[in-house]
């Protein structure tokens, strides 16, 4: 069977017979891949002309709902993907990381997209920057989707997750993508991609697929395009220096090989829970996906006094790991993805032998459930380096398979130094129940790591594993690991957007961003804002209330009602000696009294008080002071209506409480749930 490419909205067969892709266990041909004859420039044009505009017409919330729908669609078809995944040599647990991991990433981005992004097509990044004395000229950052194509070039080890962890943030940002999986396992990517296309959930042009060589695709990239590359450092380096990439300053994110480490804390001696957790993790990282994980532990750094115990314990645990055909019950580790990987890992192991002695494995393996001589199997191999500062191979050579080197450290500083010899890693882990050690090591190695995983007995049950990148957290690493960063929730979405600093008057900035900012126009209306539906409220619309004089009785009554008899409110002598100089009203009384001033009490479109943010008491309020409130509609976000629910949205109100001298005494934002007149859909802003 020849895999097809998805080009300009059609399935297209490449020319020629293609590269045969072999089953990792049986060696049978699974498919052929060829992208010969494809018009790569036309693919880019299609994404820019058709996919980009369609995605940019949607808001973040609409795109997030699209991701959720796709995640549900793929979830329902998971069994097909698992069946084919076994051809890559994956066990069921390995496939779970790839397939469920990929679908899970869509779910997380779908949820974050609705909770952390506005229901707009652009994103406001950070607060107002007050750059003028009088406040008439300000700055604010906005992020808008790039108008080009996101090109994804992936490694062979995660044919599904590798595609989906890149697609989720790009599509949420509003940028179309061209996916180019590693040819070796592209048949699985193609199967999942086919399911996506069949669903018709993404708009036309949002995604395209290349199974085979990327041809001259990268030569046609321009200023608005980006590349996210995962693979070996050598390939990454050659691609990122291509003339088109350099000339167009094309964003190039690189995730490359990495010599990740696990450190056993000095307190985590044999017999402690941390020692066992450490062994479990090292064994899991060596054997999951047969060690073909970019985050797998390659260097195991342990206190010198524990070297013998660690090696013994690892040998005994590794010796019971069943290697063989993943289809056979009880098999915990399958083959590598192909024969060329066996050769590459073998060559890397030869290089590593110069830096340590093999203490487990290293010789031919006899896999269970396979004919002798077939399958891309590699022995689980543990090396020990006694002189890790002189034998530098473990810090330099990545064997992309079930291979790991144990090495001793003499002090916490020494452990930090060894970890840093990796010159930049995706992930490092530390097993300690001593939080001082945790702090020293984390701060010592953080500049060299994209993620740090600190484990002790208290978090073990719910911990997520050294080797699992999570959509919420950044994935990537400095230096040798490529210098890139993916995912990390919202951060990953912003990689596909242009951050633009906009300067102007507060009113102009408020109109552009649809969010009121201090200093912007504050029109008033005869109708109280609490009598208005969501759609009727205007950004900036302001209510200035009547006044109220705070009395001694208010303070005494509030102390009694709340039970808050703090000396500054009720003890005249102590209050005189306090920073206030005399008794002061409770801050929460001021809040409550402010609500009493601005609410319109009768039933109406306001459904509930939803919360309060950024509260500051800026000046004390004493008995005899007269307060007044200015309530300004700051922003509005439509919410999805639950089945049988009331259509509604969240309105954020800026609240300023001032005293008789017009001095600010309290400022905060309140959130209310306000009924919408319309059903679904996001209302347009009144101009
Ligand atoms: P690779 O040989 O560097 O290939 C990576 C990707 O680059 C493949 O899709 C490959 O396509 C493509 N490629 C190669 N030459 C190209 C060119 N001239 N133009 C466009 N694309 C080109 O790496 P691999 O063997 O697939 O993966 C193993 C390596 O990836 C390991 O070193 C591992 O550490 C690293 N890795 C890193 C991460 C991470 O997140 N940091 C994750 C997984 C793997 P073809 O397959 O068609 O050649």
XYZ file of C-alpha atoms and ligand atoms in Angstrom:
735
model
C 0.000 0.000 0.000
C 1.262 3.461 -0.900
C 0.584 6.158 1.680
C -1.070 9.249 0.345
C -0.257 12.858 0.977
C -2.975 15.353 1.857
C -2.413 18.281 -0.441
C -4.664 21.283 -1.088
C -7.694 19.465 0.260
C -7.134 16.220 -1.691
C -5.428 12.865 -1.099
C -2.560 12.658 -3.567
C -0.301 9.729 -4.373
C 3.393 10.561 -4.766
C 5.289 9.370 -7.822
C 7.525 6.294 -7.902
C 7.300 3.197 -5.801
C 8.349 4.929 -2.573
C 10.337 3.857 0.464
C 9.187 0.568 2.019
C 8.230 1.009 5.676
C 8.785 -2.144 7.672
C 7.017 -3.678 10.645
C 9.406 -3.338 13.617
C 8.703 -6.869 14.867
C 8.145 -8.960 11.763
C 10.063 -6.969 9.190
C 7.060 -7.161 6.807
C 6.303 -4.191 4.599
C 3.539 -2.097 6.191
C 3.371 0.600 3.514
C 5.381 2.603 1.019
C 5.903 6.340 1.336
C 6.651 8.836 -1.381
C 6.049 12.528 -1.753
C 7.744 12.743 -5.131
C 6.148 15.158 -7.545
C 4.213 17.140 -4.957
C 4.027 20.872 -5.504
C 5.273 22.020 -2.104
C 5.038 25.693 -2.971
C 1.360 25.231 -3.869
C 0.767 23.522 -0.515
C 2.149 26.557 1.295
C 0.048 28.895 -0.834
C -3.081 26.868 -0.136
C -2.506 27.043 3.611
C -1.867 30.791 3.434
C -4.758 31.556 1.083
C -7.436 29.170 2.367
C -6.537 27.695 5.761
C -5.170 30.804 7.456
C -8.090 33.139 6.671
C -10.615 30.454 7.691
C -8.918 29.945 11.054
C -8.462 33.656 11.649
C -12.167 34.243 11.152
C -12.728 32.200 14.297
C -12.168 33.323 17.893
C -9.990 31.432 20.359
C -13.099 29.915 21.894
C -14.393 28.672 18.561
C -11.009 27.154 17.734
C -10.857 25.578 21.187
C -14.274 23.984 20.651
C -13.002 22.673 17.315
C -10.029 21.014 19.074
C -12.345 19.446 21.599
C -14.604 18.065 18.898
C -11.570 16.583 17.140
C -10.243 15.058 20.365
C -13.602 13.378 20.921
C -13.728 12.159 17.345
C -10.248 10.614 17.546
C -10.941 9.168 20.966
C -13.815 7.197 19.504
C -11.495 5.698 16.861
C -8.580 4.897 19.141
C -8.708 1.138 18.691
C -7.749 1.415 15.005
C -4.743 3.531 15.915
C -3.599 1.146 18.646
C -3.748 -1.775 16.226
C -1.447 -0.087 13.733
C 0.799 1.399 16.417
C 2.075 -2.078 17.299
C 3.831 -2.150 13.907
C 6.161 0.589 15.217
C 7.265 -1.815 17.951
C 5.169 -0.102 20.587
C 3.720 -1.996 23.518
C 0.216 -1.033 24.627
C 1.726 1.240 27.278
C 3.979 2.854 24.651
C 1.017 3.431 22.350
C -0.872 4.999 25.207
C 1.833 7.659 25.549
C 1.690 8.355 21.828
C -2.017 8.079 21.039
C -3.776 9.000 24.274
C -0.997 11.499 24.952
C -1.745 13.205 21.638
C -5.511 13.225 22.085
C -5.072 14.406 25.684
C -3.033 17.346 24.436
C -5.958 18.414 22.235
C -8.310 18.150 25.226
C -6.045 20.264 27.426
C -5.643 22.966 24.776
C -9.385 22.912 24.134
C -10.006 23.619 27.770
C -7.221 26.168 28.192
C -8.333 27.926 25.032
C -11.716 28.625 26.560
C -10.498 29.441 30.057
C -7.312 31.397 29.431
C -7.979 33.138 26.139
C -10.670 35.692 25.369
C -13.499 35.059 22.966
C -11.652 37.224 20.478
C -9.311 36.644 17.565
C -6.426 38.345 19.351
C -4.878 38.163 22.788
C -3.900 41.000 25.151
C -0.535 40.246 26.692
C 0.075 41.787 30.090
C -1.127 44.963 31.740
C -1.093 48.535 30.478
C 2.380 50.062 30.456
C 2.026 53.610 31.800
C 4.649 55.428 29.750
C 3.570 59.053 30.245
C 3.373 61.161 33.382
C -0.137 62.444 32.772
C -1.466 59.071 31.604
C -2.662 60.387 28.235
C -0.337 58.130 26.245
C 0.087 54.453 27.122
C 1.400 51.178 25.724
C -0.078 47.709 25.587
C 0.948 44.424 23.965
C -1.366 42.454 21.735
C -0.741 39.098 20.037
C -2.235 38.298 16.641
C -1.873 35.097 14.598
C 0.963 35.000 12.090
C -0.458 34.918 8.573
C 1.797 32.146 7.296
C 2.072 28.388 7.691
C 3.375 26.337 10.602
C 5.543 23.533 9.223
C 6.038 20.570 11.546
C 8.941 18.197 10.997
C 8.790 15.316 13.419
C 10.942 12.460 14.679
C 9.939 8.832 14.182
C 9.340 7.969 17.828
C 5.980 9.675 18.409
C 4.049 9.554 15.140
C 0.805 10.698 16.793
C 1.734 12.802 19.820
C 4.502 14.490 17.826
C 1.930 15.769 15.341
C -0.773 16.623 17.862
C 1.361 18.439 20.440
C 2.355 20.843 17.675
C -1.059 21.076 15.991
C -2.959 21.994 19.159
C -1.206 25.292 19.939
C -0.849 26.315 16.278
C -4.506 25.750 15.412
C -5.612 27.433 18.630
C -3.473 30.410 17.630
C -5.234 30.468 14.241
C -2.349 29.251 12.085
C -2.664 26.444 9.480
C -0.126 23.620 9.448
C 1.729 21.269 7.145
C 2.703 18.066 8.934
C 5.762 16.135 7.836
C 6.238 13.084 10.057
C 9.457 11.048 9.989
C 9.058 8.715 7.027
C 9.822 5.570 9.059
C 6.566 5.600 11.050
C 4.515 7.937 8.858
C 1.890 5.219 8.230
C 0.537 5.752 11.758
C 0.523 9.536 11.431
C -1.292 9.120 8.117
C -3.959 6.931 9.694
C -4.735 9.449 12.431
C -4.540 12.323 9.965
C -7.013 10.517 7.705
C -9.449 10.289 10.612
C -9.071 14.023 11.177
C -9.789 14.809 7.542
C -12.803 12.480 7.470
C -14.331 14.306 10.424
C -14.369 17.595 8.448
C -14.056 19.398 11.786
C -11.135 21.608 10.762
C -11.751 24.172 8.036
C -10.332 23.496 4.591
C -6.632 24.332 4.336
C -6.024 24.119 8.086
C -3.961 20.921 7.819
C -1.955 19.165 5.088
C 0.284 16.100 5.223
C 3.510 14.978 3.579
C 4.483 11.297 3.861
C 8.060 11.091 2.647
C 10.655 13.694 1.867
C 9.927 17.381 2.475
C 11.441 18.158 -0.943
C 11.969 21.862 -1.454
C 9.218 22.853 0.996
C 11.526 24.805 3.280
C 12.961 26.811 0.374
C 9.587 28.498 -0.126
C 9.082 29.644 3.442
C 8.662 33.341 4.108
C 8.510 35.919 6.852
C 5.145 34.880 8.324
C 5.901 31.131 8.375
C 7.390 29.038 11.144
C 9.040 25.646 11.526
C 8.794 23.369 14.531
C 11.420 20.667 14.210
C 11.919 17.561 16.348
C 14.771 15.227 15.554
C 18.496 14.931 15.726
C 20.651 17.965 16.408
C 22.564 17.438 13.166
C 19.422 17.574 10.997
C 18.051 20.487 12.989
C 21.214 22.505 12.559
C 21.281 21.953 8.817
C 17.630 22.966 8.439
C 17.711 26.040 10.630
C 20.590 27.500 8.621
C 18.843 27.102 5.250
C 18.973 30.402 3.301
C 15.179 30.829 3.177
C 14.936 30.377 6.950
C 17.745 32.825 7.613
C 16.622 35.387 5.022
C 12.992 35.444 6.176
C 13.886 35.300 9.902
C 11.504 32.331 9.912
C 10.777 31.230 13.470
C 12.513 27.911 13.918
C 11.812 25.902 17.034
C 14.120 22.975 17.576
C 13.749 19.989 19.879
C 16.833 17.840 19.539
C 18.587 14.978 21.266
C 19.283 15.461 24.906
C 21.299 13.689 27.613
C 18.740 13.866 30.356
C 19.734 12.920 33.859
C 18.235 11.541 37.034
C 19.902 12.465 40.323
C 19.519 10.408 43.482
C 19.598 12.725 46.511
C 22.218 12.164 49.236
C 19.410 11.379 51.707
C 17.727 8.809 49.445
C 19.647 5.784 50.668
C 18.580 2.174 50.081
C 15.551 1.454 52.227
C 13.967 4.896 51.715
C 10.893 5.379 49.564
C 12.818 7.811 47.375
C 15.390 5.126 46.548
C 12.657 2.829 45.298
C 10.920 5.604 43.383
C 14.216 6.415 41.711
C 14.853 2.798 40.650
C 11.345 2.480 39.282
C 11.689 5.646 37.245
C 15.118 4.790 35.834
C 13.918 1.349 34.741
C 10.746 2.782 33.259
C 12.641 5.452 31.350
C 15.127 2.927 29.966
C 12.457 0.549 28.736
C 9.390 2.642 27.795
C 9.339 2.991 23.988
C 12.552 0.896 24.167
C 14.327 4.051 25.313
C 13.320 5.952 22.165
C 12.026 8.937 24.065
C 13.635 12.331 23.746
C 13.182 12.776 27.492
C 14.508 9.341 28.536
C 17.085 9.188 31.313
C 20.534 8.697 29.766
C 22.697 9.658 32.750
C 22.028 8.425 36.275
C 23.901 10.439 38.882
C 24.131 8.875 42.351
C 26.043 9.465 45.621
C 29.405 7.678 45.336
C 28.729 5.616 48.440
C 25.561 4.239 46.806
C 27.047 3.288 43.396
C 27.225 -0.424 44.246
C 23.710 -0.568 45.692
C 22.208 1.309 42.769
C 23.881 -0.874 40.144
C 22.869 -4.049 41.954
C 19.270 -2.912 42.365
C 18.985 -1.777 38.739
C 20.445 -5.041 37.468
C 17.957 -7.052 39.412
C 15.019 -4.960 38.196
C 16.185 -4.831 34.578
C 16.736 -8.574 34.458
C 13.005 -9.247 34.871
C 11.860 -6.910 32.085
C 10.464 -9.094 29.318
C 11.640 -8.025 25.876
C 9.867 -9.268 22.790
C 6.857 -9.036 20.559
C 4.530 -6.473 22.186
C 1.609 -8.668 21.150
C 2.753 -11.342 23.626
C 1.245 -11.138 27.106
C 3.659 -9.806 29.729
C 6.117 -8.220 27.273
C 7.224 -4.882 28.691
C 9.655 -3.732 26.015
C 9.371 -4.050 22.265
C 11.888 -3.527 19.480
C 13.360 -0.290 18.214
C 11.489 1.305 15.330
C 13.700 -0.189 12.625
C 16.943 -1.845 11.620
C 18.711 1.461 11.017
C 17.940 2.456 14.616
C 19.546 -0.790 15.817
C 22.683 0.105 13.891
C 22.703 3.692 15.183
C 22.149 2.745 18.814
C 24.810 0.041 18.460
C 27.319 2.604 17.189
C 26.452 4.964 20.035
C 26.850 2.153 22.556
C 30.299 1.404 21.143
C 31.225 5.029 21.731
C 29.802 4.911 25.259
C 31.872 1.834 26.101
C 34.880 4.160 25.970
C 33.353 6.104 28.854
C 32.302 3.278 31.141
C 31.969 -0.416 31.663
C 28.863 -2.375 30.725
C 27.344 -3.717 33.948
C 24.124 -5.097 32.476
C 23.111 -6.228 28.976
C 25.157 -5.042 26.055
C 24.927 -8.390 24.315
C 22.550 -10.034 21.901
C 18.991 -10.218 23.106
C 16.599 -13.153 22.764
C 13.207 -11.590 22.319
C 10.068 -13.469 23.285
C 7.572 -14.423 20.587
C 9.676 -13.636 17.517
C 11.469 -15.769 14.991
C 15.211 -15.712 15.587
C 16.926 -12.970 13.643
C 13.800 -10.928 13.006
C 12.736 -7.620 14.510
C 14.701 -4.527 15.447
C 15.507 -5.586 19.002
C 18.214 -4.079 21.138
C 19.436 -5.284 24.551
C 18.697 -3.200 27.643
C 22.130 -1.941 28.554
C 23.464 -0.274 31.694
C 26.950 1.162 31.896
C 28.869 2.479 34.881
C 31.365 5.312 34.666
C 33.649 5.658 37.678
C 35.357 8.853 36.472
C 32.533 10.946 35.018
C 34.601 14.133 34.888
C 37.207 12.524 32.692
C 35.129 10.032 30.756
C 32.964 12.492 28.876
C 31.229 10.119 26.458
C 28.040 9.746 28.565
C 27.700 13.533 28.514
C 28.179 13.689 24.769
C 26.764 10.586 23.093
C 23.046 9.942 22.871
C 22.155 6.289 22.321
C 18.498 6.628 21.299
C 17.519 3.297 22.826
C 17.442 1.401 26.146
C 20.892 2.556 27.230
C 21.908 4.455 30.352
C 25.107 5.219 32.270
C 25.341 5.352 36.072
C 27.959 7.686 37.559
C 28.953 8.792 41.072
C 28.991 12.252 42.645
C 30.866 13.357 45.747
C 28.759 16.344 46.869
C 25.609 18.208 45.891
C 27.746 20.717 43.998
C 29.429 17.875 42.173
C 26.033 16.419 41.194
C 25.048 19.835 39.845
C 28.291 20.025 37.870
C 27.725 16.598 36.305
C 24.144 17.417 35.336
C 25.371 20.577 33.614
C 27.888 18.600 31.561
C 24.949 17.536 29.385
C 25.074 21.092 27.979
C 21.334 21.507 27.921
C 18.610 18.894 28.433
C 14.881 18.544 28.032
C 14.326 17.129 31.479
C 16.185 16.270 34.667
C 14.830 14.510 37.699
C 15.771 14.491 41.343
C 14.745 12.021 44.025
C 15.066 13.486 47.491
C 13.030 14.034 50.606
C 15.239 16.934 51.629
C 13.827 20.190 50.267
C 17.096 22.059 50.907
C 18.834 19.666 48.530
C 15.906 20.104 46.122
C 16.314 23.878 46.189
C 20.098 23.793 45.703
C 19.964 21.326 42.847
C 16.993 22.900 41.080
C 18.520 26.378 41.171
C 21.902 24.944 40.216
C 20.775 23.007 37.152
C 17.742 25.016 35.984
C 19.697 27.110 33.431
C 20.503 23.847 31.669
C 17.049 22.299 31.681
C 13.639 22.860 30.157
C 11.857 20.897 32.885
C 12.821 19.588 36.318
C 11.006 16.776 38.038
C 11.481 16.559 41.813
C 9.992 13.546 43.497
C 9.573 12.384 47.072
C 7.207 10.040 48.891
C 4.473 12.654 49.373
C 3.824 13.293 45.687
C 4.681 9.874 44.313
C 1.151 8.588 43.908
C -0.019 11.451 41.748
C 3.255 12.212 39.995
C 3.290 12.205 36.215
C 6.665 10.636 35.391
C 10.089 11.997 34.452
C 9.639 11.352 30.776
C 6.158 12.728 30.184
C 5.984 16.186 28.658
C 2.658 17.733 29.641
C 0.662 20.209 27.561
C 0.467 22.512 30.598
C 4.247 22.697 30.996
C 6.983 23.772 28.651
C 8.745 21.084 26.647
C 12.136 21.915 25.223
C 15.554 22.683 26.516
C 18.518 24.981 26.045
C 21.761 24.325 24.228
C 22.193 20.790 23.039
C 18.447 20.117 23.423
C 17.854 22.585 20.598
C 17.115 25.820 22.449
C 13.403 25.501 21.711
C 10.227 25.482 23.705
C 6.870 23.909 22.915
C 3.522 23.652 24.697
C 3.545 25.175 28.190
C -0.160 25.962 27.868
C -0.759 29.485 26.685
C 2.973 30.074 26.059
C 3.014 27.543 23.232
C 0.132 29.281 21.481
C 1.945 32.598 21.567
C 4.850 31.058 19.597
C 2.544 31.157 16.584
C 1.514 34.750 17.133
C 3.115 38.129 16.629
C 3.401 40.161 19.811
C 2.952 43.807 18.922
C 3.398 46.766 21.253
C 0.660 49.298 20.555
C 1.036 52.873 21.750
C -1.734 55.438 21.837
C -4.191 57.245 24.062
C -6.077 55.161 26.622
C -9.337 55.611 24.680
C -7.770 54.465 21.421
C -6.138 51.467 23.094
C -9.438 50.571 24.800
C -11.319 50.726 21.472
C -8.685 48.582 19.746
C -8.558 45.950 22.465
C -12.194 46.023 23.562
C -11.055 46.435 27.139
C -11.427 49.614 29.164
C -8.175 50.935 30.673
C -7.683 53.761 33.201
C -7.737 57.121 31.479
C -10.029 55.959 28.646
C -13.413 57.569 27.999
C -16.137 56.786 30.570
C -19.529 57.585 29.041
C -22.570 57.541 31.305
C -26.129 56.478 30.615
C -29.474 57.196 32.228
C -30.084 53.469 32.636
C -28.309 51.743 35.522
C -25.798 49.205 34.104
C -27.295 46.419 36.227
C -30.536 46.856 34.284
C -28.806 46.022 31.022
C -28.270 42.709 29.292
C -24.790 41.579 28.301
C -25.151 42.857 24.739
C -26.396 46.266 25.822
C -23.382 47.144 27.937
C -20.721 49.319 26.382
C -17.050 49.042 27.184
C -16.170 52.053 29.338
C -19.766 52.740 30.377
C -19.572 54.194 33.894
C -21.875 54.668 36.868
C -20.945 57.239 39.509
C -22.900 56.533 42.672
C -24.309 58.671 45.457
C -22.123 59.111 48.566
C -22.121 57.592 52.026
C -20.487 58.890 55.187
C -18.844 56.158 57.236
C -19.740 56.358 60.924
C -18.463 55.005 64.192
C -21.605 52.863 64.321
C -20.724 51.305 60.929
C -17.343 50.202 62.289
C -18.792 48.809 65.524
C -21.608 47.026 63.690
C -19.268 45.545 61.100
C -16.934 44.282 63.849
C -19.917 42.601 65.491
C -21.328 41.095 62.299
C -18.018 39.838 60.975
C -16.412 38.970 64.302
C -13.343 40.908 63.192
C -12.245 42.849 66.288
C -8.754 43.626 65.031
C -7.211 46.331 67.227
C -6.967 48.887 64.406
C -10.786 48.890 64.188
C -11.873 48.611 67.820
C -9.008 49.454 70.197
C -8.517 53.217 70.372
C -5.204 53.075 72.251
C -3.618 50.430 70.040
C -4.959 52.121 66.905
C -3.314 55.398 67.971
C 0.022 53.597 68.210
C -0.568 51.838 64.868
C 0.466 52.941 61.391
C -3.043 54.441 61.014
C -2.768 56.860 63.960
C -6.440 56.310 64.819
C -9.189 53.759 64.371
C -9.902 52.756 60.828
C -12.890 51.156 59.088
C -12.527 47.510 58.032
C -11.407 47.188 54.417
C -14.161 44.615 53.915
C -16.673 47.100 55.229
C -15.542 49.523 52.541
C -16.051 46.759 49.963
C -19.483 45.928 51.319
C -20.524 49.550 51.528
C -19.291 50.067 47.965
C -21.504 47.209 46.781
C -24.394 48.838 48.599
C -23.713 52.011 46.648
C -23.469 50.532 43.179
C -25.941 47.639 43.032
C -29.391 47.988 41.634
C -31.294 45.684 43.962
C -34.330 44.629 41.947
C -34.232 41.363 39.931
C -32.758 41.984 36.474
C -30.210 40.727 33.978
C -27.388 40.458 36.542
C -27.472 36.850 37.688
C -24.681 36.651 40.236
C -21.490 38.054 41.618
C -18.803 35.815 40.172
C -15.671 36.989 41.937
C -13.310 39.805 42.696
C -9.761 40.408 41.461
C -6.773 42.628 42.112
C -8.089 44.211 45.294
C -5.970 46.974 46.843
C -6.816 49.217 49.785
C -4.881 52.337 48.926
C -5.824 54.662 51.839
C -7.433 54.133 55.240
C -11.079 55.083 55.726
C -11.996 56.577 59.102
C -15.299 57.378 60.753
C -16.455 60.670 59.234
C -15.020 59.977 55.781
C -17.458 60.045 52.874
C -17.027 57.438 50.173
C -18.292 57.248 46.611
C -17.918 54.598 43.872
C -17.207 54.675 40.168
C -18.190 51.469 38.443
C -16.899 51.013 34.885
C -17.647 48.217 32.445
C -14.150 46.926 31.656
C -14.649 43.847 29.484
C -17.191 41.217 28.507
C -16.760 37.509 27.749
C -19.622 35.393 26.489
C -19.894 31.988 28.137
C -21.057 28.774 26.596
C -24.625 28.045 27.572
C -24.994 24.708 29.307
C -27.922 22.581 28.102
C -31.091 24.066 29.605
C -28.984 26.912 31.015
C -29.492 30.659 30.823
C -27.412 32.334 28.072
C -24.925 34.478 29.910
C -21.546 36.143 29.938
C -19.007 37.394 32.390
C -18.748 41.174 32.739
C -15.661 42.578 34.444
C -16.213 45.932 36.193
C -13.506 48.276 37.323
C -14.418 49.619 40.765
C -12.826 52.742 42.233
C -13.812 53.866 45.721
C -12.802 57.429 46.604
C -13.128 59.637 49.686
C -14.351 63.226 50.125
C -11.008 64.538 48.840
C -11.344 62.428 45.689
C -8.508 60.208 46.876
C -8.635 56.544 45.903
C -9.252 54.345 48.952
C -9.924 51.023 47.264
C -9.663 49.648 43.746
C -10.554 46.234 42.327
C -12.302 44.387 39.553
C -15.543 42.565 40.150
C -16.947 39.913 37.864
C -20.654 39.442 37.381
C -22.635 36.905 35.433
C -25.006 38.783 33.170
C -27.857 37.375 31.143
C -27.503 37.478 27.369
C -30.434 38.321 25.141
C -29.096 36.140 22.317
C -28.647 32.385 22.371
C -25.360 30.964 21.171
C -22.607 32.866 19.440
C -20.555 35.768 20.558
C -22.248 39.151 20.344
C -20.612 41.977 18.452
C -19.307 44.884 20.478
C -21.272 48.116 20.287
C -19.047 50.727 18.731
P 16.181 12.915 12.201
O 16.845 11.919 11.363
O 16.923 14.147 12.536
O 14.812 13.256 11.465
C 13.907 14.144 12.028
C 12.965 14.655 10.948
O 13.680 15.498 10.061
C 12.336 13.573 10.100
O 10.996 13.911 9.846
C 13.154 13.644 8.838
O 12.453 13.168 7.713
C 13.357 15.126 8.735
N 14.408 15.524 7.814
C 15.619 14.995 7.657
N 16.297 15.651 6.693
C 15.467 16.641 6.244
C 15.573 17.640 5.252
N 16.672 17.785 4.542
N 14.522 18.453 5.050
C 13.400 18.331 5.769
N 13.253 17.382 6.704
C 14.265 16.545 6.960
O 15.738 12.296 13.601
P 14.975 10.920 13.884
O 15.907 9.823 13.643
O 13.646 10.900 13.221
O 14.678 11.085 15.420
C 15.580 10.702 16.419
C 16.226 11.875 17.071
O 15.262 12.842 17.424
C 16.933 11.539 18.362
O 18.207 12.094 18.358
C 16.088 12.153 19.433
O 16.786 12.564 20.567
C 15.462 13.296 18.752
N 14.180 13.610 19.359
C 14.021 14.742 20.048
C 12.801 15.043 20.622
C 12.539 16.309 21.390
O 11.403 16.628 21.666
N 13.542 17.030 21.711
C 11.731 14.184 20.454
C 11.926 13.016 19.743
C 13.157 12.748 19.185
P 12.694 11.688 7.133
O 12.219 10.754 8.155
O 11.874 11.685 5.910
O 14.167 11.590 6.901
